[in-house]
Amino acid sequence: DIQMTQSPPSLSASVGDRVTITCRASQDIRNSLAWYQQRPGQAPKVLIFDASTLQSGVPSRFSGSGSGTDFTLTISSLQPEDAATYYCQKYNTGLFTFGPGTKVDLK
Amino acid sequence: QLQLQESGPRLVKPSETLSLTCTVSGDSISSSSYYWGWIRQSPGKGLEWIGSKYYSGRTYFNPSLMSRVTISLDPSNNQFSLKLSSVTAADTAIYYCAKQEAIAARIFDFWGQGTLVTVSS
């Protein structure tokens, strides 16, 4: 099975900071990767799919890049409402595994 | 607007079967464009995909849970369900139902609010 890892497990940043989260797959998954945001007490919400395509309605400060095994989610200017846990998810095969998550806190 | 709502017992005894239903409104679960899936989240932990089912019957399962999981579709009531057998305390979690795109990017784009199920005697 393909394993998904994320780094860092958590980070603390200030409003306006650029934030980068990394997701790595143990095998090539092409661009079959999505990113989700989960705010405390809420269900997850998809931000990006196909590694770099912004889901409708998601602010443009979110962007994704990468292909193969290494992927990045970037928040260009962190906002208070971005305090959340972020998960990657692969879908290249019928095993729809999530990464372990990265918790983003505000300083 | 598509909406999903989980329902079912919130407390299940060890060794028994956990049963949840997801009621879908705003679209048909018989659509060829979607899978219908279940994801869970243990308290304070990350997301764990359980399984996804297509209208045709094709089902994908998390290998770690596959031997205990059944997912069914009920088109007449526009619902789908999850059964997890032989539960232990490790199965205590928030259980989410979700719609999953089936045509291109197989993302979970609509979620229920989630329901906490506790396994305890």
JSON list of C-alpha atoms in Angstrom, two decimals:
[
{"chain": "A", "resi": 1, "resn": "ASP", "atom": "CA", "xyz": [0.00, 0.00, 0.00]},
{"chain": "A", "resi": 2, "resn": "ILE", "atom": "CA", "xyz": [1.09, 3.56, -0.68]},
{"chain": "A", "resi": 3, "resn": "GLN", "atom": "CA", "xyz": [1.81, 5.49, 2.51]},
{"chain": "A", "resi": 4, "resn": "MET", "atom": "CA", "xyz": [1.22, 9.22, 2.86]},
{"chain": "A", "resi": 5, "resn": "THR", "atom": "CA", "xyz": [3.31, 11.42, 5.14]},
{"chain": "A", "resi": 6, "resn": "GLN", "atom": "CA", "xyz": [3.05, 15.11, 5.93]},
{"chain": "A", "resi": 7, "resn": "SER", "atom": "CA", "xyz": [5.46, 17.64, 7.38]},
{"chain": "A", "resi": 8, "resn": "PRO", "atom": "CA", "xyz": [5.60, 19.38, 9.66]},
{"chain": "A", "resi": 9, "resn": "PRO", "atom": "CA", "xyz": [3.05, 17.77, 12.02]},
{"chain": "A", "resi": 10, "resn": "SER", "atom": "CA", "xyz": [2.27, 21.23, 13.33]},
{"chain": "A", "resi": 11, "resn": "LEU", "atom": "CA", "xyz": [3.35, 24.81, 12.90]},
{"chain": "A", "resi": 12, "resn": "SER", "atom": "CA", "xyz": [2.68, 28.21, 14.37]},
{"chain": "A", "resi": 13, "resn": "ALA", "atom": "CA", "xyz": [2.64, 31.31, 12.19]},
{"chain": "A", "resi": 14, "resn": "SER", "atom": "CA", "xyz": [1.52, 34.93, 12.26]},
{"chain": "A", "resi": 15, "resn": "VAL", "atom": "CA", "xyz": [-1.23, 36.58, 10.25]},
{"chain": "A", "resi": 16, "resn": "GLY", "atom": "CA", "xyz": [0.21, 37.53, 6.88]},
{"chain": "A", "resi": 17, "resn": "ASP", "atom": "CA", "xyz": [2.90, 34.84, 6.90]},
{"chain": "A", "resi": 18, "resn": "ARG", "atom": "CA", "xyz": [3.49, 32.50, 3.99]},
{"chain": "A", "resi": 19, "resn": "VAL", "atom": "CA", "xyz": [2.88, 28.92, 5.10]},
{"chain": "A", "resi": 20, "resn": "THR", "atom": "CA", "xyz": [4.05, 25.78, 3.31]},
{"chain": "A", "resi": 21, "resn": "ILE", "atom": "CA", "xyz": [2.97, 22.22, 4.09]},
{"chain": "A", "resi": 22, "resn": "THR", "atom": "CA", "xyz": [4.47, 19.17, 2.43]},
{"chain": "A", "resi": 23, "resn": "CYS", "atom": "CA", "xyz": [2.87, 15.82, 1.59]},
{"chain": "A", "resi": 24, "resn": "ARG", "atom": "CA", "xyz": [4.87, 12.85, 0.38]},
{"chain": "A", "resi": 25, "resn": "ALA", "atom": "CA", "xyz": [3.64, 9.59, -1.15]},
{"chain": "A", "resi": 26, "resn": "SER", "atom": "CA", "xyz": [5.71, 6.42, -0.85]},
{"chain": "A", "resi": 27, "resn": "GLN", "atom": "CA", "xyz": [5.13, 5.71, -4.57]},
{"chain": "A", "resi": 28, "resn": "ASP", "atom": "CA", "xyz": [4.29, 7.74, -7.66]},
{"chain": "A", "resi": 29, "resn": "ILE", "atom": "CA", "xyz": [0.66, 8.91, -7.56]},
{"chain": "A", "resi": 30, "resn": "ARG", "atom": "CA", "xyz": [0.99, 11.24, -10.59]},
{"chain": "A", "resi": 31, "resn": "ASN", "atom": "CA", "xyz": [-1.11, 14.31, -9.73]},
{"chain": "A", "resi": 32, "resn": "SER", "atom": "CA", "xyz": [-3.90, 12.37, -7.97]},
{"chain": "A", "resi": 33, "resn": "LEU", "atom": "CA", "xyz": [-3.77, 14.38, -4.77]},
{"chain": "A", "resi": 34, "resn": "ALA", "atom": "CA", "xyz": [-6.23, 16.57, -2.90]},
{"chain": "A", "resi": 35, "resn": "TRP", "atom": "CA", "xyz": [-5.84, 18.89, 0.08]},
{"chain": "A", "resi": 36, "resn": "TYR", "atom": "CA", "xyz": [-8.49, 19.35, 2.77]},
{"chain": "A", "resi": 37, "resn": "GLN", "atom": "CA", "xyz": [-8.92, 21.89, 5.55]},
{"chain": "A", "resi": 38, "resn": "GLN", "atom": "CA", "xyz": [-10.59, 20.88, 8.81]},
{"chain": "A", "resi": 39, "resn": "ARG", "atom": "CA", "xyz": [-11.43, 23.63, 11.28]},
{"chain": "A", "resi": 40, "resn": "PRO", "atom": "CA", "xyz": [-12.06, 22.60, 14.91]},
{"chain": "A", "resi": 41, "resn": "GLY", "atom": "CA", "xyz": [-15.46, 20.97, 15.33]},
{"chain": "A", "resi": 42, "resn": "GLN", "atom": "CA", "xyz": [-16.19, 20.95, 11.60]},
{"chain": "A", "resi": 43, "resn": "ALA", "atom": "CA", "xyz": [-16.18, 18.44, 8.79]},
{"chain": "A", "resi": 44, "resn": "PRO", "atom": "CA", "xyz": [-13.26, 18.62, 6.34]},
{"chain": "A", "resi": 45, "resn": "LYS", "atom": "CA", "xyz": [-13.53, 20.83, 3.26]},
{"chain": "A", "resi": 46, "resn": "VAL", "atom": "CA", "xyz": [-11.70, 20.21, 0.01]},
{"chain": "A", "resi": 47, "resn": "LEU", "atom": "CA", "xyz": [-9.36, 23.02, -1.04]},
{"chain": "A", "resi": 48, "resn": "ILE", "atom": "CA", "xyz": [-7.38, 21.65, -3.97]},
{"chain": "A", "resi": 49, "resn": "PHE", "atom": "CA", "xyz": [-7.59, 18.62, -6.25]},
{"chain": "A", "resi": 50, "resn": "ASP", "atom": "CA", "xyz": [-5.39, 17.24, -9.01]},
{"chain": "A", "resi": 51, "resn": "ALA", "atom": "CA", "xyz": [-2.49, 18.58, -6.93]},
{"chain": "A", "resi": 52, "resn": "SER", "atom": "CA", "xyz": [-2.92, 22.18, -8.09]},
{"chain": "A", "resi": 53, "resn": "THR", "atom": "CA", "xyz": [-6.53, 22.92, -9.08]},
{"chain": "A", "resi": 54, "resn": "LEU", "atom": "CA", "xyz": [-8.37, 25.22, -6.69]},
{"chain": "A", "resi": 55, "resn": "GLN", "atom": "CA", "xyz": [-11.83, 24.01, -5.70]},
{"chain": "A", "resi": 56, "resn": "SER", "atom": "CA", "xyz": [-14.62, 26.45, -6.49]},
{"chain": "A", "resi": 57, "resn": "GLY", "atom": "CA", "xyz": [-15.10, 29.04, -3.76]},
{"chain": "A", "resi": 58, "resn": "VAL", "atom": "CA", "xyz": [-11.70, 28.55, -2.13]},
{"chain": "A", "resi": 59, "resn": "PRO", "atom": "CA", "xyz": [-9.68, 31.76, -1.62]},
{"chain": "A", "resi": 60, "resn": "SER", "atom": "CA", "xyz": [-6.83, 32.30, -4.05]},
{"chain": "A", "resi": 61, "resn": "ARG", "atom": "CA", "xyz": [-4.28, 32.55, -1.22]},
{"chain": "A", "resi": 62, "resn": "PHE", "atom": "CA", "xyz": [-4.34, 28.74, -1.23]},
{"chain": "A", "resi": 63, "resn": "SER", "atom": "CA", "xyz": [-2.27, 26.99, -3.89]},
{"chain": "A", "resi": 64, "resn": "GLY", "atom": "CA", "xyz": [-0.93, 23.53, -4.52]},
{"chain": "A", "resi": 65, "resn": "SER", "atom": "CA", "xyz": [1.95, 22.12, -6.49]},
{"chain": "A", "resi": 66, "resn": "GLY", "atom": "CA", "xyz": [3.83, 18.92, -7.14]},
{"chain": "A", "resi": 67, "resn": "SER", "atom": "CA", "xyz": [3.44, 15.59, -8.88]},
{"chain": "A", "resi": 68, "resn": "GLY", "atom": "CA", "xyz": [4.73, 12.07, -8.51]},
{"chain": "A", "resi": 69, "resn": "THR", "atom": "CA", "xyz": [5.66, 11.70, -4.84]},
{"chain": "A", "resi": 70, "resn": "ASP", "atom": "CA", "xyz": [6.16, 15.23, -3.50]},
{"chain": "A", "resi": 71, "resn": "PHE", "atom": "CA", "xyz": [3.43, 17.82, -3.08]},
{"chain": "A", "resi": 72, "resn": "THR", "atom": "CA", "xyz": [3.08, 21.21, -1.42]},
{"chain": "A", "resi": 73, "resn": "LEU", "atom": "CA", "xyz": [0.18, 23.26, -0.10]},
{"chain": "A", "resi": 74, "resn": "THR", "atom": "CA", "xyz": [0.95, 26.97, 0.26]},
{"chain": "A", "resi": 75, "resn": "ILE", "atom": "CA", "xyz": [-1.03, 29.67, 2.00]},
{"chain": "A", "resi": 76, "resn": "SER", "atom": "CA", "xyz": [0.37, 32.90, 0.62]},
{"chain": "A", "resi": 77, "resn": "SER", "atom": "CA", "xyz": [-0.82, 35.17, 3.43]},
{"chain": "A", "resi": 78, "resn": "LEU", "atom": "CA", "xyz": [-2.16, 33.43, 6.51]},
{"chain": "A", "resi": 79, "resn": "GLN", "atom": "CA", "xyz": [-5.51, 34.66, 7.79]},
{"chain": "A", "resi": 80, "resn": "PRO", "atom": "CA", "xyz": [-7.09, 34.04, 11.22]},
{"chain": "A", "resi": 81, "resn": "GLU", "atom": "CA", "xyz": [-9.72, 31.75, 9.70]},
{"chain": "A", "resi": 82, "resn": "ASP", "atom": "CA", "xyz": [-6.94, 29.51, 8.32]},
{"chain": "A", "resi": 83, "resn": "ALA", "atom": "CA", "xyz": [-6.20, 28.08, 11.78]},
{"chain": "A", "resi": 84, "resn": "ALA", "atom": "CA", "xyz": [-7.04, 24.45, 11.09]},
{"chain": "A", "resi": 85, "resn": "THR", "atom": "CA", "xyz": [-5.62, 21.02, 10.37]},
{"chain": "A", "resi": 86, "resn": "TYR", "atom": "CA", "xyz": [-4.72, 20.29, 6.76]},
{"chain": "A", "resi": 87, "resn": "TYR", "atom": "CA", "xyz": [-4.80, 16.81, 5.23]},
{"chain": "A", "resi": 88, "resn": "CYS", "atom": "CA", "xyz": [-3.65, 15.45, 1.90]},
{"chain": "A", "resi": 89, "resn": "GLN", "atom": "CA", "xyz": [-5.49, 12.54, 0.27]},
{"chain": "A", "resi": 90, "resn": "LYS", "atom": "CA", "xyz": [-4.48, 10.35, -2.66]},
{"chain": "A", "resi": 91, "resn": "TYR", "atom": "CA", "xyz": [-6.88, 8.91, -5.22]},
{"chain": "A", "resi": 92, "resn": "ASN", "atom": "CA", "xyz": [-4.74, 7.34, -7.95]},
{"chain": "A", "resi": 93, "resn": "THR", "atom": "CA", "xyz": [-6.16, 3.91, -7.08]},
{"chain": "A", "resi": 94, "resn": "GLY", "atom": "CA", "xyz": [-9.16, 2.64, -5.13]},
{"chain": "A", "resi": 95, "resn": "LEU", "atom": "CA", "xyz": [-7.37, 3.18, -1.83]},
{"chain": "A", "resi": 96, "resn": "PHE", "atom": "CA", "xyz": [-8.27, 6.73, -0.82]},
{"chain": "A", "resi": 97, "resn": "THR", "atom": "CA", "xyz": [-5.70, 7.24, 1.93]},
{"chain": "A", "resi": 98, "resn": "PHE", "atom": "CA", "xyz": [-5.37, 10.46, 3.92]},
{"chain": "A", "resi": 99, "resn": "GLY", "atom": "CA", "xyz": [-2.13, 11.86, 5.24]},
{"chain": "A", "resi": 100, "resn": "PRO", "atom": "CA", "xyz": [-1.70, 12.26, 9.03]},
{"chain": "A", "resi": 101, "resn": "GLY", "atom": "CA", "xyz": [-2.41, 15.99, 8.98]},
{"chain": "A", "resi": 102, "resn": "THR", "atom": "CA", "xyz": [-0.62, 19.27, 9.71]},
{"chain": "A", "resi": 103, "resn": "LYS", "atom": "CA", "xyz": [-2.05, 21.52, 12.41]},
{"chain": "A", "resi": 104, "resn": "VAL", "atom": "CA", "xyz": [-1.67, 25.24, 11.75]},
{"chain": "A", "resi": 105, "resn": "ASP", "atom": "CA", "xyz": [-1.96, 27.58, 14.73]},
{"chain": "A", "resi": 106, "resn": "LEU", "atom": "CA", "xyz": [-1.78, 31.36, 14.87]},
{"chain": "A", "resi": 107, "resn": "LYS", "atom": "CA", "xyz": [0.92, 33.03, 16.94]},
{"chain": "B", "resi": 1, "resn": "GLN", "atom": "CA", "xyz": [-27.46, 22.13, -2.59]},
{"chain": "B", "resi": 2, "resn": "LEU", "atom": "CA", "xyz": [-26.43, 18.61, -1.68]},
{"chain": "B", "resi": 3, "resn": "GLN", "atom": "CA", "xyz": [-26.75, 17.72, 1.99]},
{"chain": "B", "resi": 4, "resn": "LEU", "atom": "CA", "xyz": [-25.82, 14.60, 3.93]},
{"chain": "B", "resi": 5, "resn": "GLN", "atom": "CA", "xyz": [-26.91, 13.67, 7.44]},
{"chain": "B", "resi": 6, "resn": "GLU", "atom": "CA", "xyz": [-25.66, 10.76, 9.53]},
{"chain": "B", "resi": 7, "resn": "SER", "atom": "CA", "xyz": [-27.96, 8.96, 11.96]},
{"chain": "B", "resi": 8, "resn": "GLY", "atom": "CA", "xyz": [-27.77, 5.93, 14.21]},
{"chain": "B", "resi": 9, "resn": "PRO", "atom": "CA", "xyz": [-26.95, 4.79, 17.74]},
{"chain": "B", "resi": 10, "resn": "ARG", "atom": "CA", "xyz": [-24.34, 6.89, 19.52]},
{"chain": "B", "resi": 11, "resn": "LEU", "atom": "CA", "xyz": [-23.37, 4.12, 21.95]},
{"chain": "B", "resi": 12, "resn": "VAL", "atom": "CA", "xyz": [-22.45, 0.59, 20.92]},
{"chain": "B", "resi": 13, "resn": "LYS", "atom": "CA", "xyz": [-21.29, -2.26, 23.14]},
{"chain": "B", "resi": 14, "resn": "PRO", "atom": "CA", "xyz": [-17.97, -4.03, 22.50]},
{"chain": "B", "resi": 15, "resn": "SER", "atom": "CA", "xyz": [-18.23, -7.01, 20.12]},
{"chain": "B", "resi": 16, "resn": "GLU", "atom": "CA", "xyz": [-21.52, -5.70, 18.67]},
{"chain": "B", "resi": 17, "resn": "THR", "atom": "CA", "xyz": [-22.15, -4.15, 15.25]},
{"chain": "B", "resi": 18, "resn": "LEU", "atom": "CA", "xyz": [-22.07, -0.40, 14.66]},
{"chain": "B", "resi": 19, "resn": "SER", "atom": "CA", "xyz": [-24.78, 0.70, 12.21]},
{"chain": "B", "resi": 20, "resn": "LEU", "atom": "CA", "xyz": [-25.08, 4.16, 10.69]},
{"chain": "B", "resi": 21, "resn": "THR", "atom": "CA", "xyz": [-27.26, 5.61, 7.95]},
{"chain": "B", "resi": 22, "resn": "CYS", "atom": "CA", "xyz": [-26.56, 8.63, 5.77]},
{"chain": "B", "resi": 23, "resn": "THR", "atom": "CA", "xyz": [-29.56, 10.42, 4.31]},
{"chain": "B", "resi": 24, "resn": "VAL", "atom": "CA", "xyz": [-28.81, 12.35, 1.12]},
{"chain": "B", "resi": 25, "resn": "SER", "atom": "CA", "xyz": [-30.85, 15.28, -0.14]},
{"chain": "B", "resi": 26, "resn": "GLY", "atom": "CA", "xyz": [-30.32, 17.38, -3.22]},
{"chain": "B", "resi": 27, "resn": "ASP", "atom": "CA", "xyz": [-29.12, 14.60, -5.55]},
{"chain": "B", "resi": 28, "resn": "SER", "atom": "CA", "xyz": [-29.69, 10.93, -6.23]},
{"chain": "B", "resi": 29, "resn": "ILE", "atom": "CA", "xyz": [-27.44, 8.22, -4.83]},
{"chain": "B", "resi": 30, "resn": "SER", "atom": "CA", "xyz": [-28.16, 6.31, -8.03]},
{"chain": "B", "resi": 31, "resn": "SER", "atom": "CA", "xyz": [-26.12, 8.84, -10.00]},
{"chain": "B", "resi": 32, "resn": "SER", "atom": "CA", "xyz": [-23.33, 7.37, -12.10]},
{"chain": "B", "resi": 33, "resn": "SER", "atom": "CA", "xyz": [-21.16, 10.39, -11.26]},
{"chain": "B", "resi": 34, "resn": "TYR", "atom": "CA", "xyz": [-20.54, 9.67, -7.59]},
{"chain": "B", "resi": 35, "resn": "TYR", "atom": "CA", "xyz": [-19.32, 7.24, -4.99]},
{"chain": "B", "resi": 36, "resn": "TRP", "atom": "CA", "xyz": [-20.73, 7.34, -1.47]},
{"chain": "B", "resi": 37, "resn": "GLY", "atom": "CA", "xyz": [-18.20, 7.01, 1.28]},
{"chain": "B", "resi": 38, "resn": "TRP", "atom": "CA", "xyz": [-17.54, 6.74, 4.98]},
{"chain": "B", "resi": 39, "resn": "ILE", "atom": "CA", "xyz": [-14.61, 8.33, 6.82]},
{"chain": "B", "resi": 40, "resn": "ARG", "atom": "CA", "xyz": [-13.94, 8.31, 10.55]},
{"chain": "B", "resi": 41, "resn": "GLN", "atom": "CA", "xyz": [-11.85, 10.31, 12.99]},
{"chain": "B", "resi": 42, "resn": "SER", "atom": "CA", "xyz": [-10.87, 8.99, 16.41]},
{"chain": "B", "resi": 43, "resn": "PRO", "atom": "CA", "xyz": [-10.85, 11.65, 19.14]},
{"chain": "B", "resi": 44, "resn": "GLY", "atom": "CA", "xyz": [-7.93, 13.98, 18.60]},
{"chain": "B", "resi": 45, "resn": "LYS", "atom": "CA", "xyz": [-6.66, 11.97, 15.64]},
{"chain": "B", "resi": 46, "resn": "GLY", "atom": "CA", "xyz": [-6.57, 12.20, 11.86]},
{"chain": "B", "resi": 47, "resn": "LEU", "atom": "CA", "xyz": [-8.96, 11.12, 9.13]},
{"chain": "B", "resi": 48, "resn": "GLU", "atom": "CA", "xyz": [-9.29, 7.43, 8.27]},
{"chain": "B", "resi": 49, "resn": "TRP", "atom": "CA", "xyz": [-11.09, 6.43, 5.09]},
{"chain": "B", "resi": 50, "resn": "ILE", "atom": "CA", "xyz": [-13.34, 3.41, 5.66]},
{"chain": "B", "resi": 51, "resn": "GLY", "atom": "CA", "xyz": [-14.84, 2.64, 2.28]},
{"chain": "B", "resi": 52, "resn": "SER", "atom": "CA", "xyz": [-16.66, 3.94, -0.80]},
{"chain": "B", "resi": 53, "resn": "LYS", "atom": "CA", "xyz": [-19.47, 2.42, -2.85]},
{"chain": "B", "resi": 54, "resn": "TYR", "atom": "CA", "xyz": [-20.61, 3.10, -6.41]},
{"chain": "B", "resi": 55, "resn": "TYR", "atom": "CA", "xyz": [-24.23, 2.90, -7.58]},
{"chain": "B", "resi": 56, "resn": "SER", "atom": "CA", "xyz": [-23.34, -0.19, -9.64]},
{"chain": "B", "resi": 57, "resn": "GLY", "atom": "CA", "xyz": [-22.27, -2.01, -6.50]},
{"chain": "B", "resi": 58, "resn": "ARG", "atom": "CA", "xyz": [-18.53, -1.71, -6.91]},
{"chain": "B", "resi": 59, "resn": "THR", "atom": "CA", "xyz": [-17.03, -1.05, -3.49]},
{"chain": "B", "resi": 60, "resn": "TYR", "atom": "CA", "xyz": [-13.58, 0.01, -2.31]},
{"chain": "B", "resi": 61, "resn": "PHE", "atom": "CA", "xyz": [-12.48, -0.70, 1.26]},
{"chain": "B", "resi": 62, "resn": "ASN", "atom": "CA", "xyz": [-9.67, 0.27, 3.58]},
{"chain": "B", "resi": 63, "resn": "PRO", "atom": "CA", "xyz": [-7.77, -3.04, 3.82]},
{"chain": "B", "resi": 64, "resn": "SER", "atom": "CA", "xyz": [-7.36, -2.61, 7.58]},
{"chain": "B", "resi": 65, "resn": "LEU", "atom": "CA", "xyz": [-11.14, -2.59, 8.07]},
{"chain": "B", "resi": 66, "resn": "MET", "atom": "CA", "xyz": [-12.39, -4.57, 5.10]},
{"chain": "B", "resi": 67, "resn": "SER", "atom": "CA", "xyz": [-13.14, -7.79, 6.97]},
{"chain": "B", "resi": 68, "resn": "ARG", "atom": "CA", "xyz": [-15.56, -5.99, 9.29]},
{"chain": "B", "resi": 69, "resn": "VAL", "atom": "CA", "xyz": [-17.21, -3.41, 6.99]},
{"chain": "B", "resi": 70, "resn": "THR", "atom": "CA", "xyz": [-20.37, -3.49, 4.90]},
{"chain": "B", "resi": 71, "resn": "ILE", "atom": "CA", "xyz": [-21.58, -0.49, 2.89]},
{"chain": "B", "resi": 72, "resn": "SER", "atom": "CA", "xyz": [-25.03, -0.60, 1.32]},
{"chain": "B", "resi": 73, "resn": "LEU", "atom": "CA", "xyz": [-27.06, 1.73, -0.88]},
{"chain": "B", "resi": 74, "resn": "ASP", "atom": "CA", "xyz": [-30.83, 2.19, -0.50]},
{"chain": "B", "resi": 75, "resn": "PRO", "atom": "CA", "xyz": [-31.99, 4.12, -3.60]},
{"chain": "B", "resi": 76, "resn": "SER", "atom": "CA", "xyz": [-35.65, 3.98, -2.60]},
{"chain": "B", "resi": 77, "resn": "ASN", "atom": "CA", "xyz": [-34.90, 6.15, 0.44]},
{"chain": "B", "resi": 78, "resn": "ASN", "atom": "CA", "xyz": [-31.86, 7.94, -1.04]},
{"chain": "B", "resi": 79, "resn": "GLN", "atom": "CA", "xyz": [-29.74, 6.63, 1.81]},
{"chain": "B", "resi": 80, "resn": "PHE", "atom": "CA", "xyz": [-26.60, 4.64, 2.25]},
{"chain": "B", "resi": 81, "resn": "SER", "atom": "CA", "xyz": [-25.39, 2.80, 5.30]},
{"chain": "B", "resi": 82, "resn": "LEU", "atom": "CA", "xyz": [-22.35, 1.53, 7.16]},
{"chain": "B", "resi": 83, "resn": "LYS", "atom": "CA", "xyz": [-22.08, -1.58, 9.28]},
{"chain": "B", "resi": 84, "resn": "LEU", "atom": "CA", "xyz": [-18.92, -2.26, 11.27]},
{"chain": "B", "resi": 85, "resn": "SER", "atom": "CA", "xyz": [-18.89, -5.56, 13.10]},
{"chain": "B", "resi": 86, "resn": "SER", "atom": "CA", "xyz": [-17.07, -6.78, 16.22]},
{"chain": "B", "resi": 87, "resn": "VAL", "atom": "CA", "xyz": [-16.36, -3.27, 17.47]},
{"chain": "B", "resi": 88, "resn": "THR", "atom": "CA", "xyz": [-13.87, -2.42, 20.21]},
{"chain": "B", "resi": 89, "resn": "ALA", "atom": "CA", "xyz": [-13.00, 0.79, 22.01]},
{"chain": "B", "resi": 90, "resn": "ALA", "atom": "CA", "xyz": [-10.61, 1.56, 19.15]},
{"chain": "B", "resi": 91, "resn": "ASP", "atom": "CA", "xyz": [-13.64, 2.07, 16.91]},
{"chain": "B", "resi": 92, "resn": "THR", "atom": "CA", "xyz": [-14.82, 5.04, 19.00]},
{"chain": "B", "resi": 93, "resn": "ALA", "atom": "CA", "xyz": [-14.76, 7.94, 16.55]},
{"chain": "B", "resi": 94, "resn": "ILE", "atom": "CA", "xyz": [-16.66, 10.63, 14.73]},
{"chain": "B", "resi": 95, "resn": "TYR", "atom": "CA", "xyz": [-18.10, 8.95, 11.63]},
{"chain": "B", "resi": 96, "resn": "TYR", "atom": "CA", "xyz": [-18.62, 11.08, 8.52]},
{"chain": "B", "resi": 97, "resn": "CYS", "atom": "CA", "xyz": [-20.54, 10.19, 5.39]},
{"chain": "B", "resi": 98, "resn": "ALA", "atom": "CA", "xyz": [-19.49, 11.94, 2.21]},
{"chain": "B", "resi": 99, "resn": "LYS", "atom": "CA", "xyz": [-20.15, 12.20, -1.50]},
{"chain": "B", "resi": 100, "resn": "GLN", "atom": "CA", "xyz": [-17.14, 11.34, -3.62]},
{"chain": "B", "resi": 101, "resn": "GLU", "atom": "CA", "xyz": [-16.68, 12.31, -7.24]},
{"chain": "B", "resi": 102, "resn": "ALA", "atom": "CA", "xyz": [-16.32, 9.27, -9.50]},
{"chain": "B", "resi": 103, "resn": "ILE", "atom": "CA", "xyz": [-15.56, 10.68, -12.95]},
{"chain": "B", "resi": 104, "resn": "ALA", "atom": "CA", "xyz": [-12.29, 12.53, -12.62]},
{"chain": "B", "resi": 105, "resn": "ALA", "atom": "CA", "xyz": [-10.67, 13.59, -9.35]},
{"chain": "B", "resi": 106, "resn": "ARG", "atom": "CA", "xyz": [-12.12, 11.26, -6.73]},
{"chain": "B", "resi": 107, "resn": "ILE", "atom": "CA", "xyz": [-12.39, 13.84, -3.99]},
{"chain": "B", "resi": 108, "resn": "PHE", "atom": "CA", "xyz": [-14.83, 13.95, -1.09]},
{"chain": "B", "resi": 109, "resn": "ASP", "atom": "CA", "xyz": [-16.54, 17.23, -1.90]},
{"chain": "B", "resi": 110, "resn": "PHE", "atom": "CA", "xyz": [-19.64, 17.12, 0.29]},
{"chain": "B", "resi": 111, "resn": "TRP", "atom": "CA", "xyz": [-19.63, 15.86, 3.89]},
{"chain": "B", "resi": 112, "resn": "GLY", "atom": "CA", "xyz": [-22.15, 15.25, 6.61]},
{"chain": "B", "resi": 113, "resn": "GLN", "atom": "CA", "xyz": [-21.61, 17.00, 9.92]},
{"chain": "B", "resi": 114, "resn": "GLY", "atom": "CA", "xyz": [-20.37, 13.77, 11.51]},
{"chain": "B", "resi": 115, "resn": "THR", "atom": "CA", "xyz": [-21.68, 11.72, 14.40]},
{"chain": "B", "resi": 116, "resn": "LEU", "atom": "CA", "xyz": [-19.71, 10.57, 17.43]},
{"chain": "B", "resi": 117, "resn": "VAL", "atom": "CA", "xyz": [-20.08, 6.88, 18.14]},
{"chain": "B", "resi": 118, "resn": "THR", "atom": "CA", "xyz": [-18.73, 5.57, 21.43]},
{"chain": "B", "resi": 119, "resn": "VAL", "atom": "CA", "xyz": [-17.94, 1.91, 21.99]},
{"chain": "B", "resi": 120, "resn": "SER", "atom": "CA", "xyz": [-18.40, 1.09, 25.65]},
{"chain": "B", "resi": 121, "resn": "SER", "atom": "CA", "xyz": [-20.18, -1.40, 27.86]}
]
